[in-house]
């Protein structure tokens, strides 16, 4: 009897929460990479765009970096399922299950999937002092310097790590990889000349490329980009790496058990944010494509992530790298 009363009381609380959600309490979007990087950029633009559809509530960004994105993701998996703590993560959602051996949660079942946010290319960039100025010159430089090349990434399991693995496989060259906690510190070291190469998302690299702070060699998408800062860059495919294609995507997630009506409100707000002209303009200026297809639907996004897990698992197992 007592248990039934408790359950009834809990249900009343949850439905009261849903009716008032989001109320005046701020919402936090957790980003599993450091501030100032490409994933952080997407989260901050999205936080702004979500604000109006969520009734003007404050939306903060919390950077919880490390362990292949699993520290931030775990924070959300374990947060109260009330819609006030969300996760913005990229393709790392699909690499974590293989790359992080002691993952303290299940990507497939410990989150409510809210929808896909955007897709964007990566760029292969080099330190400004690197002698090679074109992709062709870069391949010659790589051949002359095998065994001495440092390739940075934003951490084991990060998008830049995946891109670097694919690059080494495609070129059949081993490079020493240097893992950072996000792109912001990796890029600072690239500009400072401590590392030679980095493959990272355009949401951060396009500004550096435009400002000529780094050398830019190629984009990882199948087609060239139309973004002014990036349209002169060849694709890796046209440069000779047949079939090389990495497109990064970002999705939004809530902890498992978040009430259905709160999830519905969040998904409606996400769809409105993805139609926000300012958000679209900002993201397109950085080379990203804002989603407006069926993958913004939670069930479709979940299917999409499952397909991405299936796609990346064999690649990562073959590479044999793990984050503990
Ligand atoms: N771009 C990073 C990555 O390679 C993460 C970040 O700092 O946003 O995953």
PDB file of C-alpha atoms in Angstrom, residues 30-259:
ATOM      1  CA  UNK A  30      26.898  19.292 -21.248  1.00  0.00           C
ATOM      2  CA  UNK A  31      29.638  19.243 -23.902  1.00  0.00           C
ATOM      3  CA  UNK A  32      32.164  16.418 -23.463  1.00  0.00           C
ATOM      4  CA  UNK A  33      35.032  18.529 -24.863  1.00  0.00           C
ATOM      5  CA  UNK A  34      36.755  21.693 -23.676  1.00  0.00           C
ATOM      6  CA  UNK A  35      35.439  25.195 -24.240  1.00  0.00           C
ATOM      7  CA  UNK A  36      36.392  27.058 -27.383  1.00  0.00           C
ATOM      8  CA  UNK A  37      36.415  23.997 -29.677  1.00  0.00           C
ATOM      9  CA  UNK A  38      34.122  22.916 -32.513  1.00  0.00           C
ATOM     10  CA  UNK A  39      31.620  20.896 -30.442  1.00  0.00           C
ATOM     11  CA  UNK A  40      31.457  23.724 -27.914  1.00  0.00           C
ATOM     12  CA  UNK A  41      30.722  26.138 -30.805  1.00  0.00           C
ATOM     13  CA  UNK A  42      27.734  24.044 -31.925  1.00  0.00           C
ATOM     14  CA  UNK A  43      26.447  23.769 -28.334  1.00  0.00           C
ATOM     15  CA  UNK A  44      26.675  27.503 -27.685  1.00  0.00           C
ATOM     16  CA  UNK A  45      24.927  28.411 -30.944  1.00  0.00           C
ATOM     17  CA  UNK A  46      22.254  25.799 -30.228  1.00  0.00           C
ATOM     18  CA  UNK A  47      21.779  27.005 -26.635  1.00  0.00           C
ATOM     19  CA  UNK A  48      21.016  30.455 -27.990  1.00  0.00           C
ATOM     20  CA  UNK A  49      18.603  29.131 -30.612  1.00  0.00           C
ATOM     21  CA  UNK A  50      16.782  26.903 -28.095  1.00  0.00           C
ATOM     22  CA  UNK A  51      16.202  29.700 -25.644  1.00  0.00           C
ATOM     23  CA  UNK A  52      13.183  31.291 -27.319  1.00  0.00           C
ATOM     24  CA  UNK A  53      11.307  28.041 -28.082  1.00  0.00           C
ATOM     25  CA  UNK A  54      11.867  27.046 -24.449  1.00  0.00           C
ATOM     26  CA  UNK A  55      10.176  30.164 -23.131  1.00  0.00           C
ATOM     27  CA  UNK A  56      13.289  32.296 -22.591  1.00  0.00           C
ATOM     28  CA  UNK A  57      14.861  30.005 -19.992  1.00  0.00           C
ATOM     29  CA  UNK A  58      18.606  30.368 -19.407  1.00  0.00           C
ATOM     30  CA  UNK A  59      20.588  27.647 -21.147  1.00  0.00           C
ATOM     31  CA  UNK A  60      24.141  27.165 -19.888  1.00  0.00           C
ATOM     32  CA  UNK A  61      26.942  25.106 -21.443  1.00  0.00           C
ATOM     33  CA  UNK A  62      29.028  22.886 -19.165  1.00  0.00           C
ATOM     34  CA  UNK A  63      32.291  21.542 -20.619  1.00  0.00           C
ATOM     35  CA  UNK A  64      33.093  18.184 -19.036  1.00  0.00           C
ATOM     36  CA  UNK A  65      36.015  16.894 -21.091  1.00  0.00           C
ATOM     37  CA  UNK A  66      38.080  13.731 -21.058  1.00  0.00           C
ATOM     38  CA  UNK A  67      38.145   9.960 -21.610  1.00  0.00           C
ATOM     39  CA  UNK A  68      36.901  10.048 -25.196  1.00  0.00           C
ATOM     40  CA  UNK A  69      33.887  12.169 -24.315  1.00  0.00           C
ATOM     41  CA  UNK A  70      32.698   9.602 -21.774  1.00  0.00           C
ATOM     42  CA  UNK A  71      33.104  11.858 -18.710  1.00  0.00           C
ATOM     43  CA  UNK A  72      30.597  14.411 -20.006  1.00  0.00           C
ATOM     44  CA  UNK A  73      28.272  11.761 -21.390  1.00  0.00           C
ATOM     45  CA  UNK A  74      28.330   9.897 -18.066  1.00  0.00           C
ATOM     46  CA  UNK A  75      27.453  13.100 -16.226  1.00  0.00           C
ATOM     47  CA  UNK A  76      24.267  13.328 -18.283  1.00  0.00           C
ATOM     48  CA  UNK A  77      23.487   9.596 -18.105  1.00  0.00           C
ATOM     49  CA  UNK A  78      23.556   9.916 -14.291  1.00  0.00           C
ATOM     50  CA  UNK A  79      21.777  13.302 -14.053  1.00  0.00           C
ATOM     51  CA  UNK A  80      18.208  13.716 -12.812  1.00  0.00           C
ATOM     52  CA  UNK A  81      15.916  12.857 -15.738  1.00  0.00           C
ATOM     53  CA  UNK A  82      13.976  16.097 -15.609  1.00  0.00           C
ATOM     54  CA  UNK A  83      14.982  17.730 -18.890  1.00  0.00           C
ATOM     55  CA  UNK A  84      17.305  20.234 -17.195  1.00  0.00           C
ATOM     56  CA  UNK A  85      20.549  18.420 -18.074  1.00  0.00           C
ATOM     57  CA  UNK A  86      21.158  17.548 -21.719  1.00  0.00           C
ATOM     58  CA  UNK A  87      24.097  16.213 -23.699  1.00  0.00           C
ATOM     59  CA  UNK A  88      25.323  17.601 -27.013  1.00  0.00           C
ATOM     60  CA  UNK A  89      27.710  15.109 -28.516  1.00  0.00           C
ATOM     61  CA  UNK A  90      29.063  14.260 -31.922  1.00  0.00           C
ATOM     62  CA  UNK A  91      30.025  11.054 -33.716  1.00  0.00           C
ATOM     63  CA  UNK A  92      31.810  10.098 -30.471  1.00  0.00           C
ATOM     64  CA  UNK A  93      28.432   8.642 -29.405  1.00  0.00           C
ATOM     65  CA  UNK A  94      29.124   5.971 -32.027  1.00  0.00           C
ATOM     66  CA  UNK A  95      32.809   5.425 -31.249  1.00  0.00           C
ATOM     67  CA  UNK A  96      32.615   5.385 -27.430  1.00  0.00           C
ATOM     68  CA  UNK A  97      31.062   1.909 -27.131  1.00  0.00           C
ATOM     69  CA  UNK A  98      34.118   0.399 -28.840  1.00  0.00           C
ATOM     70  CA  UNK A  99      36.860   2.794 -27.831  1.00  0.00           C
ATOM     71  CA  UNK A 100      36.179   3.264 -24.144  1.00  0.00           C
ATOM     72  CA  UNK A 101      36.630  -0.134 -22.551  1.00  0.00           C
ATOM     73  CA  UNK A 102      35.142   0.687 -19.160  1.00  0.00           C
ATOM     74  CA  UNK A 103      32.242   2.784 -20.361  1.00  0.00           C
ATOM     75  CA  UNK A 104      30.101   3.432 -17.251  1.00  0.00           C
ATOM     76  CA  UNK A 105      26.846   3.646 -19.235  1.00  0.00           C
ATOM     77  CA  UNK A 106      25.249   2.276 -22.377  1.00  0.00           C
ATOM     78  CA  UNK A 107      24.958   4.641 -25.322  1.00  0.00           C
ATOM     79  CA  UNK A 108      22.048   2.618 -26.674  1.00  0.00           C
ATOM     80  CA  UNK A 109      19.892   2.514 -23.536  1.00  0.00           C
ATOM     81  CA  UNK A 110      20.971   5.138 -20.992  1.00  0.00           C
ATOM     82  CA  UNK A 111      19.826   8.158 -23.000  1.00  0.00           C
ATOM     83  CA  UNK A 112      16.662   9.505 -24.503  1.00  0.00           C
ATOM     84  CA  UNK A 113      17.480  10.552 -28.055  1.00  0.00           C
ATOM     85  CA  UNK A 114      16.167  14.006 -28.912  1.00  0.00           C
ATOM     86  CA  UNK A 115      17.365  14.350 -32.496  1.00  0.00           C
ATOM     87  CA  UNK A 116      20.172  15.030 -34.931  1.00  0.00           C
ATOM     88  CA  UNK A 117      21.375  18.644 -35.010  1.00  0.00           C
ATOM     89  CA  UNK A 118      23.795  19.041 -37.916  1.00  0.00           C
ATOM     90  CA  UNK A 119      26.350  17.434 -40.174  1.00  0.00           C
ATOM     91  CA  UNK A 120      29.703  18.907 -41.040  1.00  0.00           C
ATOM     92  CA  UNK A 121      32.988  18.172 -42.719  1.00  0.00           C
ATOM     93  CA  UNK A 122      36.454  17.938 -41.300  1.00  0.00           C
ATOM     94  CA  UNK A 123      39.587  19.506 -42.669  1.00  0.00           C
ATOM     95  CA  UNK A 124      43.157  18.271 -42.758  1.00  0.00           C
ATOM     96  CA  UNK A 125      45.343  21.096 -41.503  1.00  0.00           C
ATOM     97  CA  UNK A 126      49.014  21.562 -40.654  1.00  0.00           C
ATOM     98  CA  UNK A 127      51.253  23.774 -38.535  1.00  0.00           C
ATOM     99  CA  UNK A 128      51.901  27.157 -40.180  1.00  0.00           C
ATOM    100  CA  UNK A 129      55.640  26.481 -40.431  1.00  0.00           C
ATOM    101  CA  UNK A 130      55.135  23.267 -42.403  1.00  0.00           C
ATOM    102  CA  UNK A 131      56.894  23.528 -45.772  1.00  0.00           C
ATOM    103  CA  UNK A 132      54.066  21.847 -47.730  1.00  0.00           C
ATOM    104  CA  UNK A 133      51.383  24.216 -48.990  1.00  0.00           C
ATOM    105  CA  UNK A 134      49.228  21.844 -51.037  1.00  0.00           C
ATOM    106  CA  UNK A 135      47.975  18.309 -50.440  1.00  0.00           C
ATOM    107  CA  UNK A 136      50.387  17.034 -53.113  1.00  0.00           C
ATOM    108  CA  UNK A 137      53.334  18.681 -51.362  1.00  0.00           C
ATOM    109  CA  UNK A 138      52.051  17.320 -48.068  1.00  0.00           C
ATOM    110  CA  UNK A 139      52.138  13.711 -49.280  1.00  0.00           C
ATOM    111  CA  UNK A 140      55.750  14.222 -50.427  1.00  0.00           C
ATOM    112  CA  UNK A 141      56.602  15.727 -47.014  1.00  0.00           C
ATOM    113  CA  UNK A 142      54.897  12.797 -45.234  1.00  0.00           C
ATOM    114  CA  UNK A 143      56.932  10.308 -47.279  1.00  0.00           C
ATOM    115  CA  UNK A 144      60.170  12.160 -46.485  1.00  0.00           C
ATOM    116  CA  UNK A 145      59.406  12.337 -42.773  1.00  0.00           C
ATOM    117  CA  UNK A 146      57.916   8.945 -41.905  1.00  0.00           C
ATOM    118  CA  UNK A 147      58.505   8.042 -38.290  1.00  0.00           C
ATOM    119  CA  UNK A 148      58.809  11.679 -37.233  1.00  0.00           C
ATOM    120  CA  UNK A 149      55.306  13.043 -37.786  1.00  0.00           C
ATOM    121  CA  UNK A 150      53.100  14.122 -34.879  1.00  0.00           C
ATOM    122  CA  UNK A 151      49.374  13.980 -35.509  1.00  0.00           C
ATOM    123  CA  UNK A 152      47.216  15.657 -32.869  1.00  0.00           C
ATOM    124  CA  UNK A 153      43.693  14.754 -31.877  1.00  0.00           C
ATOM    125  CA  UNK A 154      41.046  15.925 -29.429  1.00  0.00           C
ATOM    126  CA  UNK A 155      41.285  12.725 -27.360  1.00  0.00           C
ATOM    127  CA  UNK A 156      40.917   8.997 -27.905  1.00  0.00           C
ATOM    128  CA  UNK A 157      37.527   8.429 -29.482  1.00  0.00           C
ATOM    129  CA  UNK A 158      37.169  11.984 -30.683  1.00  0.00           C
ATOM    130  CA  UNK A 159      36.211  12.825 -34.237  1.00  0.00           C
ATOM    131  CA  UNK A 160      39.746  14.002 -34.951  1.00  0.00           C
ATOM    132  CA  UNK A 161      41.043  10.675 -33.654  1.00  0.00           C
ATOM    133  CA  UNK A 162      38.752   8.771 -36.043  1.00  0.00           C
ATOM    134  CA  UNK A 163      39.826  10.959 -38.937  1.00  0.00           C
ATOM    135  CA  UNK A 164      43.512  10.504 -38.047  1.00  0.00           C
ATOM    136  CA  UNK A 165      43.111   6.709 -37.901  1.00  0.00           C
ATOM    137  CA  UNK A 166      41.450   6.677 -41.299  1.00  0.00           C
ATOM    138  CA  UNK A 167      44.140   8.915 -42.726  1.00  0.00           C
ATOM    139  CA  UNK A 168      46.975   6.706 -41.488  1.00  0.00           C
ATOM    140  CA  UNK A 169      45.178   3.633 -42.868  1.00  0.00           C
ATOM    141  CA  UNK A 170      44.580   5.277 -46.232  1.00  0.00           C
ATOM    142  CA  UNK A 171      48.150   6.580 -46.543  1.00  0.00           C
ATOM    143  CA  UNK A 172      49.626   3.404 -45.015  1.00  0.00           C
ATOM    144  CA  UNK A 173      51.778   5.566 -42.769  1.00  0.00           C
ATOM    145  CA  UNK A 174      52.121   5.426 -38.988  1.00  0.00           C
ATOM    146  CA  UNK A 175      52.185   8.758 -37.211  1.00  0.00           C
ATOM    147  CA  UNK A 176      52.780   9.452 -33.522  1.00  0.00           C
ATOM    148  CA  UNK A 177      49.398  10.569 -32.193  1.00  0.00           C
ATOM    149  CA  UNK A 178      49.167  13.188 -29.489  1.00  0.00           C
ATOM    150  CA  UNK A 179      45.823  13.209 -27.632  1.00  0.00           C
ATOM    151  CA  UNK A 180      44.413  16.423 -26.123  1.00  0.00           C
ATOM    152  CA  UNK A 181      41.175  17.026 -24.212  1.00  0.00           C
ATOM    153  CA  UNK A 182      39.575  18.828 -27.108  1.00  0.00           C
ATOM    154  CA  UNK A 183      40.401  20.683 -30.262  1.00  0.00           C
ATOM    155  CA  UNK A 184      41.098  24.042 -28.614  1.00  0.00           C
ATOM    156  CA  UNK A 185      44.389  22.907 -26.951  1.00  0.00           C
ATOM    157  CA  UNK A 186      45.323  20.717 -29.945  1.00  0.00           C
ATOM    158  CA  UNK A 187      44.937  23.650 -32.285  1.00  0.00           C
ATOM    159  CA  UNK A 188      46.934  25.942 -30.003  1.00  0.00           C
ATOM    160  CA  UNK A 189      49.812  23.444 -30.181  1.00  0.00           C
ATOM    161  CA  UNK A 190      49.432  23.099 -33.953  1.00  0.00           C
ATOM    162  CA  UNK A 191      49.695  26.865 -34.355  1.00  0.00           C
ATOM    163  CA  UNK A 192      52.673  26.838 -31.966  1.00  0.00           C
ATOM    164  CA  UNK A 193      54.361  24.132 -34.063  1.00  0.00           C
ATOM    165  CA  UNK A 194      54.424  21.451 -31.298  1.00  0.00           C
ATOM    166  CA  UNK A 195      52.452  19.071 -33.514  1.00  0.00           C
ATOM    167  CA  UNK A 196      52.475  18.762 -37.304  1.00  0.00           C
ATOM    168  CA  UNK A 197      48.990  17.781 -38.405  1.00  0.00           C
ATOM    169  CA  UNK A 198      45.389  17.727 -37.229  1.00  0.00           C
ATOM    170  CA  UNK A 199      42.127  16.674 -38.809  1.00  0.00           C
ATOM    171  CA  UNK A 200      39.226  18.545 -37.254  1.00  0.00           C
ATOM    172  CA  UNK A 201      35.778  19.963 -37.744  1.00  0.00           C
ATOM    173  CA  UNK A 202      35.172  23.057 -39.806  1.00  0.00           C
ATOM    174  CA  UNK A 203      33.171  24.633 -36.967  1.00  0.00           C
ATOM    175  CA  UNK A 204      36.536  25.583 -35.521  1.00  0.00           C
ATOM    176  CA  UNK A 205      39.114  25.207 -38.269  1.00  0.00           C
ATOM    177  CA  UNK A 206      37.434  27.435 -40.867  1.00  0.00           C
ATOM    178  CA  UNK A 207      38.237  30.585 -38.851  1.00  0.00           C
ATOM    179  CA  UNK A 208      41.871  29.536 -38.480  1.00  0.00           C
ATOM    180  CA  UNK A 209      42.081  28.661 -42.182  1.00  0.00           C
ATOM    181  CA  UNK A 210      40.545  31.977 -43.184  1.00  0.00           C
ATOM    182  CA  UNK A 211      42.935  33.847 -40.880  1.00  0.00           C
ATOM    183  CA  UNK A 212      45.831  31.838 -42.393  1.00  0.00           C
ATOM    184  CA  UNK A 213      46.904  30.698 -38.946  1.00  0.00           C
ATOM    185  CA  UNK A 214      47.302  27.120 -40.174  1.00  0.00           C
ATOM    186  CA  UNK A 215      48.051  25.360 -43.467  1.00  0.00           C
ATOM    187  CA  UNK A 216      44.928  23.751 -44.978  1.00  0.00           C
ATOM    188  CA  UNK A 217      45.197  20.745 -47.278  1.00  0.00           C
ATOM    189  CA  UNK A 218      41.849  19.062 -47.878  1.00  0.00           C
ATOM    190  CA  UNK A 219      38.292  18.405 -46.743  1.00  0.00           C
ATOM    191  CA  UNK A 220      37.048  14.975 -45.699  1.00  0.00           C
ATOM    192  CA  UNK A 221      33.672  15.092 -47.479  1.00  0.00           C
ATOM    193  CA  UNK A 222      32.908  13.518 -50.852  1.00  0.00           C
ATOM    194  CA  UNK A 223      32.267  16.931 -52.442  1.00  0.00           C
ATOM    195  CA  UNK A 224      34.056  20.251 -52.199  1.00  0.00           C
ATOM    196  CA  UNK A 225      32.428  22.800 -49.897  1.00  0.00           C
ATOM    197  CA  UNK A 226      30.724  26.004 -50.910  1.00  0.00           C
ATOM    198  CA  UNK A 227      31.648  27.930 -47.733  1.00  0.00           C
ATOM    199  CA  UNK A 228      33.840  30.858 -48.951  1.00  0.00           C
ATOM    200  CA  UNK A 229      36.701  30.111 -46.530  1.00  0.00           C
ATOM    201  CA  UNK A 230      36.870  26.477 -47.606  1.00  0.00           C
ATOM    202  CA  UNK A 231      35.757  26.266 -51.216  1.00  0.00           C
ATOM    203  CA  UNK A 232      39.288  26.161 -52.659  1.00  0.00           C
ATOM    204  CA  UNK A 233      40.208  23.059 -50.682  1.00  0.00           C
ATOM    205  CA  UNK A 234      40.262  19.758 -52.594  1.00  0.00           C
ATOM    206  CA  UNK A 235      38.577  16.681 -51.170  1.00  0.00           C
ATOM    207  CA  UNK A 236      40.775  13.831 -49.992  1.00  0.00           C
ATOM    208  CA  UNK A 237      38.940  11.620 -52.497  1.00  0.00           C
ATOM    209  CA  UNK A 238      39.834  13.771 -55.494  1.00  0.00           C
ATOM    210  CA  UNK A 239      43.377  13.941 -54.107  1.00  0.00           C
ATOM    211  CA  UNK A 240      43.745  10.193 -54.482  1.00  0.00           C
ATOM    212  CA  UNK A 241      42.387   8.687 -51.230  1.00  0.00           C
ATOM    213  CA  UNK A 242      39.571   6.692 -52.825  1.00  0.00           C
ATOM    214  CA  UNK A 243      36.466   6.268 -50.683  1.00  0.00           C
ATOM    215  CA  UNK A 244      37.797   8.530 -47.912  1.00  0.00           C
ATOM    216  CA  UNK A 245      34.819  10.217 -46.352  1.00  0.00           C
ATOM    217  CA  UNK A 246      34.188  11.349 -42.786  1.00  0.00           C
ATOM    218  CA  UNK A 247      31.171  13.476 -42.011  1.00  0.00           C
ATOM    219  CA  UNK A 248      30.699  14.525 -38.421  1.00  0.00           C
ATOM    220  CA  UNK A 249      27.262  14.897 -36.908  1.00  0.00           C
ATOM    221  CA  UNK A 250      25.977  16.198 -33.574  1.00  0.00           C
ATOM    222  CA  UNK A 251      22.947  14.982 -31.636  1.00  0.00           C
ATOM    223  CA  UNK A 252      21.084  16.064 -28.509  1.00  0.00           C
ATOM    224  CA  UNK A 253      20.287  13.647 -25.662  1.00  0.00           C
ATOM    225  CA  UNK A 254      18.562  13.563 -22.266  1.00  0.00           C
ATOM    226  CA  UNK A 255      19.011  11.055 -19.425  1.00  0.00           C
ATOM    227  CA  UNK A 256      16.977   7.854 -19.630  1.00  0.00           C
ATOM    228  CA  UNK A 257      13.670   8.155 -17.819  1.00  0.00           C
ATOM    229  CA  UNK A 258      12.979  11.783 -18.737  1.00  0.00           C
ATOM    230  CA  UNK A 259       9.161  12.062 -18.874  1.00  0.00           C
TER     231      UNK A 259
END
